[in-house]
């Protein structure tokens, strides 16, 4: 069979949102829209036949697991699923050795783990592209899906305002990276003690100071926003802080009043899983402004575009 495209010549990882340029994101969003359209029309799109994705999960997952696994099969490839408990990763085999071995047998690796440093060590020893499926510090695939979802509903995100209400966590850090890179603004409101670590958010690529603003009052953060978004009060790995977080975050529940302060056509997003009555009221997440189900579905479409891009580059 004649090849219609060639493999990427330089090894590219996706460990932080800043690992790709604004121009690459423009390509990926267009490509994801096309791939989604073809899939919905039952048109075959099999650029990754014979290629294998290794998925390594050191934390729980529903969306990331299903979206990467289904997505890779839809691209004509296959997957290998590993967890800490059922592999030598849980028995102290050095991450560097694991990376060398896994990347000789597979073509792409997706990792969900704790410290960003761990995924960076893996990538430094990998022969194949490594994708961050969530670390304590970042969740780039989720923001990729969120921005794609915003574009689907409202057009370009450039110049818009996103209100982040809640924890200064991996999602918040990644929103800040995206804002700086793609030219929109983030209003961040967190309880005292749970602020975004600006140095961490900046990561390797840096972020511009005028792309974000901190608010002590979550209602003020939502004022005039085009998108209101939040996340769980306790991220995976921080469960020991559950009770103190419940107290600290009590006023950071996205409710109808906050949505009313935002633009009349503002969207609501949540990466899920959600806890109704904690970080968001049921009438908001289940209400007309919420696009959380599109957001979840779009994980699969954008990640298909991402995997194709990391292996094959731009397809004309
Ligand atoms: N949003 C997200 O990453 O969900 P999972 O934890 O279910 O993968
Ligand atoms: N911030 C959450 C996101 C879950 C998808 C966590 O890290 O647990």
Coordinates of C-alpha atoms and ligand atoms in Angstrom, one line a residue:
X1 CA 0.0 0.0 0.0
X2 CA 1.3 3.4 -0.9
X3 CA 2.1 5.6 2.1
X4 CA 0.3 9.0 2.1
X5 CA 2.5 10.5 4.8
X6 CA 5.9 10.1 6.5
X7 CA 6.8 9.6 10.1
X8 CA 7.8 12.6 12.2
X9 CA 11.6 13.0 12.0
X10 CA 12.1 14.7 15.3
X11 CA 10.9 13.2 18.6
X12 CA 8.2 15.3 20.1
X13 CA 6.7 14.8 23.6
X14 CA 3.5 16.4 25.0
X15 CA 4.3 16.8 28.7
X16 CA 3.0 20.4 29.2
X17 CA 0.6 22.6 27.3
X18 CA 3.6 24.8 26.3
X19 CA 5.2 21.9 24.5
X20 CA 3.3 22.9 21.3
X21 CA 3.1 26.4 19.7
X22 CA 0.0 28.4 18.9
X23 CA 0.4 27.5 15.3
X24 CA 0.5 23.8 16.1
X25 CA -2.7 24.2 18.2
X26 CA -4.4 25.8 15.3
X27 CA -3.5 22.8 13.2
X28 CA -4.6 20.3 15.9
X29 CA -8.0 22.0 16.5
X30 CA -8.7 21.9 12.7
X31 CA -7.5 18.3 12.5
X32 CA -9.6 17.2 15.5
X33 CA -12.7 18.7 13.9
X34 CA -12.1 16.8 10.7
X35 CA -11.3 13.5 12.5
X36 CA -14.4 13.9 14.6
X37 CA -16.5 14.6 11.5
X38 CA -15.2 11.5 9.8
X39 CA -15.8 9.3 12.8
X40 CA -19.4 10.5 13.2
X41 CA -19.9 9.7 9.5
X42 CA -18.6 6.1 9.9
X43 CA -15.7 7.0 7.6
X44 CA -12.6 4.9 8.3
X45 CA -9.5 6.8 9.4
X46 CA -6.6 4.4 10.0
X47 CA -3.3 6.3 9.9
X48 CA -1.8 4.3 12.8
X49 CA -2.2 0.7 11.6
X50 CA 0.4 -1.6 13.3
X51 CA 1.2 1.2 15.8
X52 CA 0.8 0.6 19.6
X53 CA 0.1 3.0 22.4
X54 CA 1.3 2.0 25.9
X55 CA -1.0 3.5 28.6
X56 CA 0.5 3.7 32.1
X57 CA -1.8 4.5 34.9
X58 CA -0.5 5.2 38.4
X59 CA -3.8 6.9 39.3
X60 CA -7.4 6.0 38.6
X61 CA -9.1 7.1 35.4
X62 CA -12.3 6.7 33.4
X63 CA -12.2 9.4 30.7
X64 CA -8.5 9.3 30.0
X65 CA -8.5 5.5 29.8
X66 CA -11.5 5.2 27.6
X67 CA -10.7 8.1 25.3
X68 CA -7.1 7.0 24.6
X69 CA -8.0 3.3 24.2
X70 CA -11.0 3.8 22.0
X71 CA -9.2 6.6 20.1
X72 CA -6.2 4.5 19.3
X73 CA -8.3 1.6 18.0
X74 CA -10.3 4.0 15.9
X75 CA -7.0 5.2 14.3
X76 CA -6.2 1.5 13.4
X77 CA -3.7 0.9 16.2
X78 CA -3.8 -1.0 19.4
X79 CA -3.1 -0.4 23.1
X80 CA -1.3 -2.0 26.0
X81 CA -2.6 -1.0 29.4
X82 CA -0.2 -1.0 32.4
X83 CA -0.8 0.0 36.0
X84 CA 1.6 0.2 39.0
X85 CA 0.0 -2.8 40.5
X86 CA 0.3 -5.2 37.6
X87 CA 3.7 -4.2 36.2
X88 CA 7.3 -4.0 37.5
X89 CA 6.7 -0.2 37.8
X90 CA 5.2 -1.0 41.2
X91 CA 8.2 -3.1 42.2
X92 CA 10.8 -0.3 41.9
X93 CA 12.1 -1.0 38.5
X94 CA 13.8 2.3 37.6
X95 CA 11.7 4.6 35.5
X96 CA 14.6 5.0 33.1
X97 CA 14.8 1.3 32.5
X98 CA 11.0 1.0 32.1
X99 CA 11.1 3.8 29.5
X100 CA 13.9 2.2 27.5
X101 CA 12.1 -1.1 27.4
X102 CA 8.5 0.1 26.8
X103 CA 9.6 2.5 24.1
X104 CA 11.4 -0.3 22.1
X105 CA 8.1 -2.2 21.8
X106 CA 5.5 0.5 21.4
X107 CA 5.2 3.7 19.3
X108 CA 3.6 6.1 21.8
X109 CA 3.3 6.2 25.6
X110 CA 0.6 7.9 27.6
X111 CA 1.4 8.3 31.3
X112 CA -0.8 9.3 34.3
X113 CA 1.3 9.7 37.4
X114 CA 2.2 11.8 40.4
X115 CA 5.2 14.1 40.0
X116 CA 5.9 15.8 36.7
X117 CA 9.6 14.9 37.2
X118 CA 8.7 11.3 36.8
X119 CA 7.1 11.7 33.3
X120 CA 10.1 13.9 32.3
X121 CA 12.6 11.2 33.4
X122 CA 10.5 8.7 31.4
X123 CA 10.5 11.0 28.3
X124 CA 14.2 11.6 28.5
X125 CA 14.8 7.9 28.2
X126 CA 12.1 7.1 25.6
X127 CA 12.6 6.5 21.9
X128 CA 8.9 7.4 21.2
X129 CA 6.6 10.3 22.0
X130 CA 5.3 10.5 25.6
X131 CA 2.0 12.1 26.4
X132 CA 1.0 13.5 29.8
X133 CA -2.3 11.9 30.8
X134 CA -2.3 14.0 34.1
X135 CA 0.3 14.7 36.7
X136 CA 0.1 16.5 40.0
X137 CA 1.2 19.6 38.1
X138 CA -0.5 19.6 34.7
X139 CA -3.3 18.1 32.6
X140 CA -2.6 19.3 29.1
X141 CA -4.9 16.8 27.2
X142 CA -7.9 18.0 29.2
X143 CA -7.3 21.7 28.4
X144 CA -6.7 20.7 24.7
X145 CA -10.3 19.2 24.8
X146 CA -11.7 22.1 26.8
X147 CA -10.5 24.7 24.3
X148 CA -11.6 22.6 21.3
X149 CA -15.0 22.4 23.0
X150 CA -15.1 26.2 23.5
X151 CA -14.2 26.7 19.8
X152 CA -17.0 24.3 18.7
X153 CA -19.6 26.3 20.7
X154 CA -18.3 29.9 20.6
X155 CA -15.5 30.2 18.0
X156 CA -12.0 31.4 18.8
X157 CA -11.0 31.7 22.4
X158 CA -8.6 34.5 21.7
X159 CA -9.4 37.6 23.7
X160 CA -12.0 35.8 25.8
X161 CA -12.0 35.4 29.6
X162 CA -12.1 32.1 31.5
X163 CA -13.0 32.1 35.2
X164 CA -11.2 29.4 37.3
X165 CA -13.0 28.8 40.6
X166 CA -11.5 26.5 43.1
X167 CA -8.2 24.8 43.7
X168 CA -4.9 26.1 42.3
X169 CA -4.2 22.6 40.9
X170 CA -3.0 20.8 37.8
X171 CA -6.0 22.1 35.8
X172 CA -5.5 25.7 36.9
X173 CA -1.8 25.6 36.0
X174 CA -2.5 24.3 32.6
X175 CA -5.2 26.9 31.9
X176 CA -2.6 29.6 32.7
X177 CA -0.2 28.1 30.3
X178 CA -2.9 27.9 27.6
X179 CA -4.0 31.5 28.2
X180 CA -0.5 32.9 27.7
X181 CA 0.1 30.8 24.6
X182 CA -3.3 31.3 22.9
X183 CA -4.1 34.9 23.9
X184 CA -7.0 34.8 26.4
X185 CA -7.3 35.7 30.0
X186 CA -7.9 33.6 33.2
X187 CA -9.5 35.0 36.3
X188 CA -8.4 32.8 39.1
X189 CA -10.1 32.6 42.4
X190 CA -8.9 30.1 45.1
X191 CA -9.2 30.0 48.8
X192 CA -6.2 31.3 50.8
X193 CA -3.5 28.6 51.0
X194 CA -4.6 27.0 47.7
X195 CA -3.3 29.6 45.3
X196 CA -1.7 28.8 42.0
X197 CA 2.0 28.5 42.2
X198 CA 3.0 30.9 39.5
X199 CA 6.4 29.4 39.0
X200 CA 4.9 25.9 38.6
X201 CA 2.2 27.2 36.3
X202 CA 4.9 28.9 34.2
X203 CA 6.7 25.6 33.7
X204 CA 9.3 25.4 31.0
X205 CA 7.7 27.8 28.6
X206 CA 6.8 30.7 30.9
X207 CA 3.5 32.6 31.1
X208 CA 2.8 36.3 30.6
X209 CA 1.7 38.3 33.6
X210 CA -1.2 40.0 31.7
X211 CA -2.9 36.6 30.9
X212 CA -4.2 36.0 34.4
X213 CA -5.6 37.9 37.4
X214 CA -6.2 36.7 40.9
X215 CA -9.5 37.4 42.8
X216 CA -10.1 36.6 46.5
X217 CA -13.9 36.6 45.7
X218 CA -15.0 33.9 43.3
X219 CA -18.1 35.9 42.3
X220 CA -15.8 38.7 41.1
X221 CA -13.7 36.3 39.2
X222 CA -16.8 35.2 37.3
X223 CA -17.9 38.7 36.4
X224 CA -18.0 39.1 32.6
X225 CA -16.4 35.7 32.0
X226 CA -17.1 33.8 28.7
X227 CA -16.4 30.5 30.4
X228 CA -16.7 29.4 34.1
X229 CA -14.8 26.3 35.1
X230 CA -13.9 24.4 38.2
X231 CA -12.6 21.0 39.4
X232 CA -12.7 18.8 42.5
X233 CA -11.6 20.3 45.8
X234 CA -9.3 17.4 46.4
X235 CA -7.2 16.0 43.5
X236 CA -5.9 12.5 43.4
X237 CA -3.0 12.1 45.7
X238 CA -4.2 14.7 48.2
X239 CA -7.0 12.7 49.9
X240 CA -5.4 13.1 53.3
X241 CA -6.4 16.8 53.1
X242 CA -10.0 16.0 52.3
X243 CA -11.6 17.4 55.5
X244 CA -9.6 20.6 55.8
X245 CA -10.3 21.3 52.1
X246 CA -14.0 20.8 52.5
X247 CA -14.0 23.6 55.1
X248 CA -11.6 25.9 53.1
X249 CA -13.4 25.6 49.8
X250 CA -17.0 26.0 51.1
X251 CA -17.5 29.4 49.4
X252 CA -16.0 28.2 46.1
X253 CA -19.0 26.2 44.9
X254 CA -20.0 27.4 41.4
X255 CA -23.7 28.3 41.6
X256 CA -26.4 30.1 39.7
X257 CA -25.3 33.5 41.2
X258 CA -21.8 33.1 39.8
X259 CA -23.1 32.0 36.4
X260 CA -25.4 35.0 36.4
X261 CA -22.4 37.3 37.0
X262 CA -20.7 35.8 33.9
X263 CA -21.7 36.7 30.3
X264 CA -25.3 35.7 29.4
X265 CA -23.9 33.1 27.0
X266 CA -21.1 31.9 29.2
X267 CA -20.4 28.2 29.1
X268 CA -19.7 26.0 32.2
X269 CA -17.0 23.3 32.1
X270 CA -15.7 20.7 34.5
X271 CA -13.1 18.1 33.6
X272 CA -15.0 15.5 35.6
X273 CA -15.5 13.5 37.8
X274 CA -17.7 16.1 39.6
X275 CA -19.2 16.3 43.1
X276 CA -22.5 18.0 42.9
X277 CA -23.1 20.2 46.0
X278 CA -19.4 20.6 46.5
X279 CA -17.4 22.4 43.8
X280 CA -20.6 22.9 41.6
X281 CA -24.3 23.0 42.2
X282 CA -26.4 20.4 40.3
X283 CA -28.5 23.1 38.6
X284 CA -25.2 24.5 37.0
X285 CA -23.5 21.3 35.9
X286 CA -26.9 19.8 34.7
X287 CA -28.1 23.2 33.4
X288 CA -28.3 24.7 29.9
X289 CA -24.9 26.5 30.0
X290 CA -23.0 23.3 30.9
X291 CA -21.0 21.6 28.1
X292 CA -19.4 18.9 30.3
X293 CA -20.5 15.9 28.2
X294 CA -19.1 17.5 25.0
X295 CA -16.0 18.2 26.9
X296 CA -15.6 14.6 27.9
X297 CA -16.3 13.3 24.4
X298 CA -13.9 15.7 22.9
X299 CA -11.0 14.2 24.9
X300 CA -11.1 11.3 22.4
X301 CA -11.2 13.5 19.2
X302 CA -8.4 15.9 20.2
X303 CA -6.2 13.0 21.5
X304 CA -6.7 11.2 18.1
X305 CA -5.4 14.4 16.4
X306 CA -2.6 14.6 18.9
X307 CA -1.4 11.0 18.5
X308 CA -1.6 11.3 14.8
X309 CA 0.4 14.5 14.9
X310 CA 3.1 13.2 17.3
X311 CA 3.7 10.2 15.0
X312 CA 3.1 11.5 11.5
X313 CA 3.4 15.3 11.7
X314 CA 1.1 17.5 9.7
X315 CA -1.1 15.8 7.1
X316 CA -2.0 18.0 4.2
Ligands
LIG1 N1 -11.0 14.3 33.3 C1 -10.3 13.2 33.4 O1 -9.1 13.2 33.2 O2 -11.0 12.2 33.8 P1 -10.5 10.7 34.3 O3 -9.8 11.0 35.7 O4 -11.7 9.9 34.4 O5 -9.5 10.2 33.3
LIG2 N1 -7.5 17.8 39.5 C1 -8.0 16.5 39.3 C2 -8.4 16.2 37.9 C3 -9.0 14.8 37.7 C4 -9.3 14.5 36.2 C5 -7.0 15.4 39.9 O1 -5.8 15.6 39.6 O2 -7.4 14.5 40.5

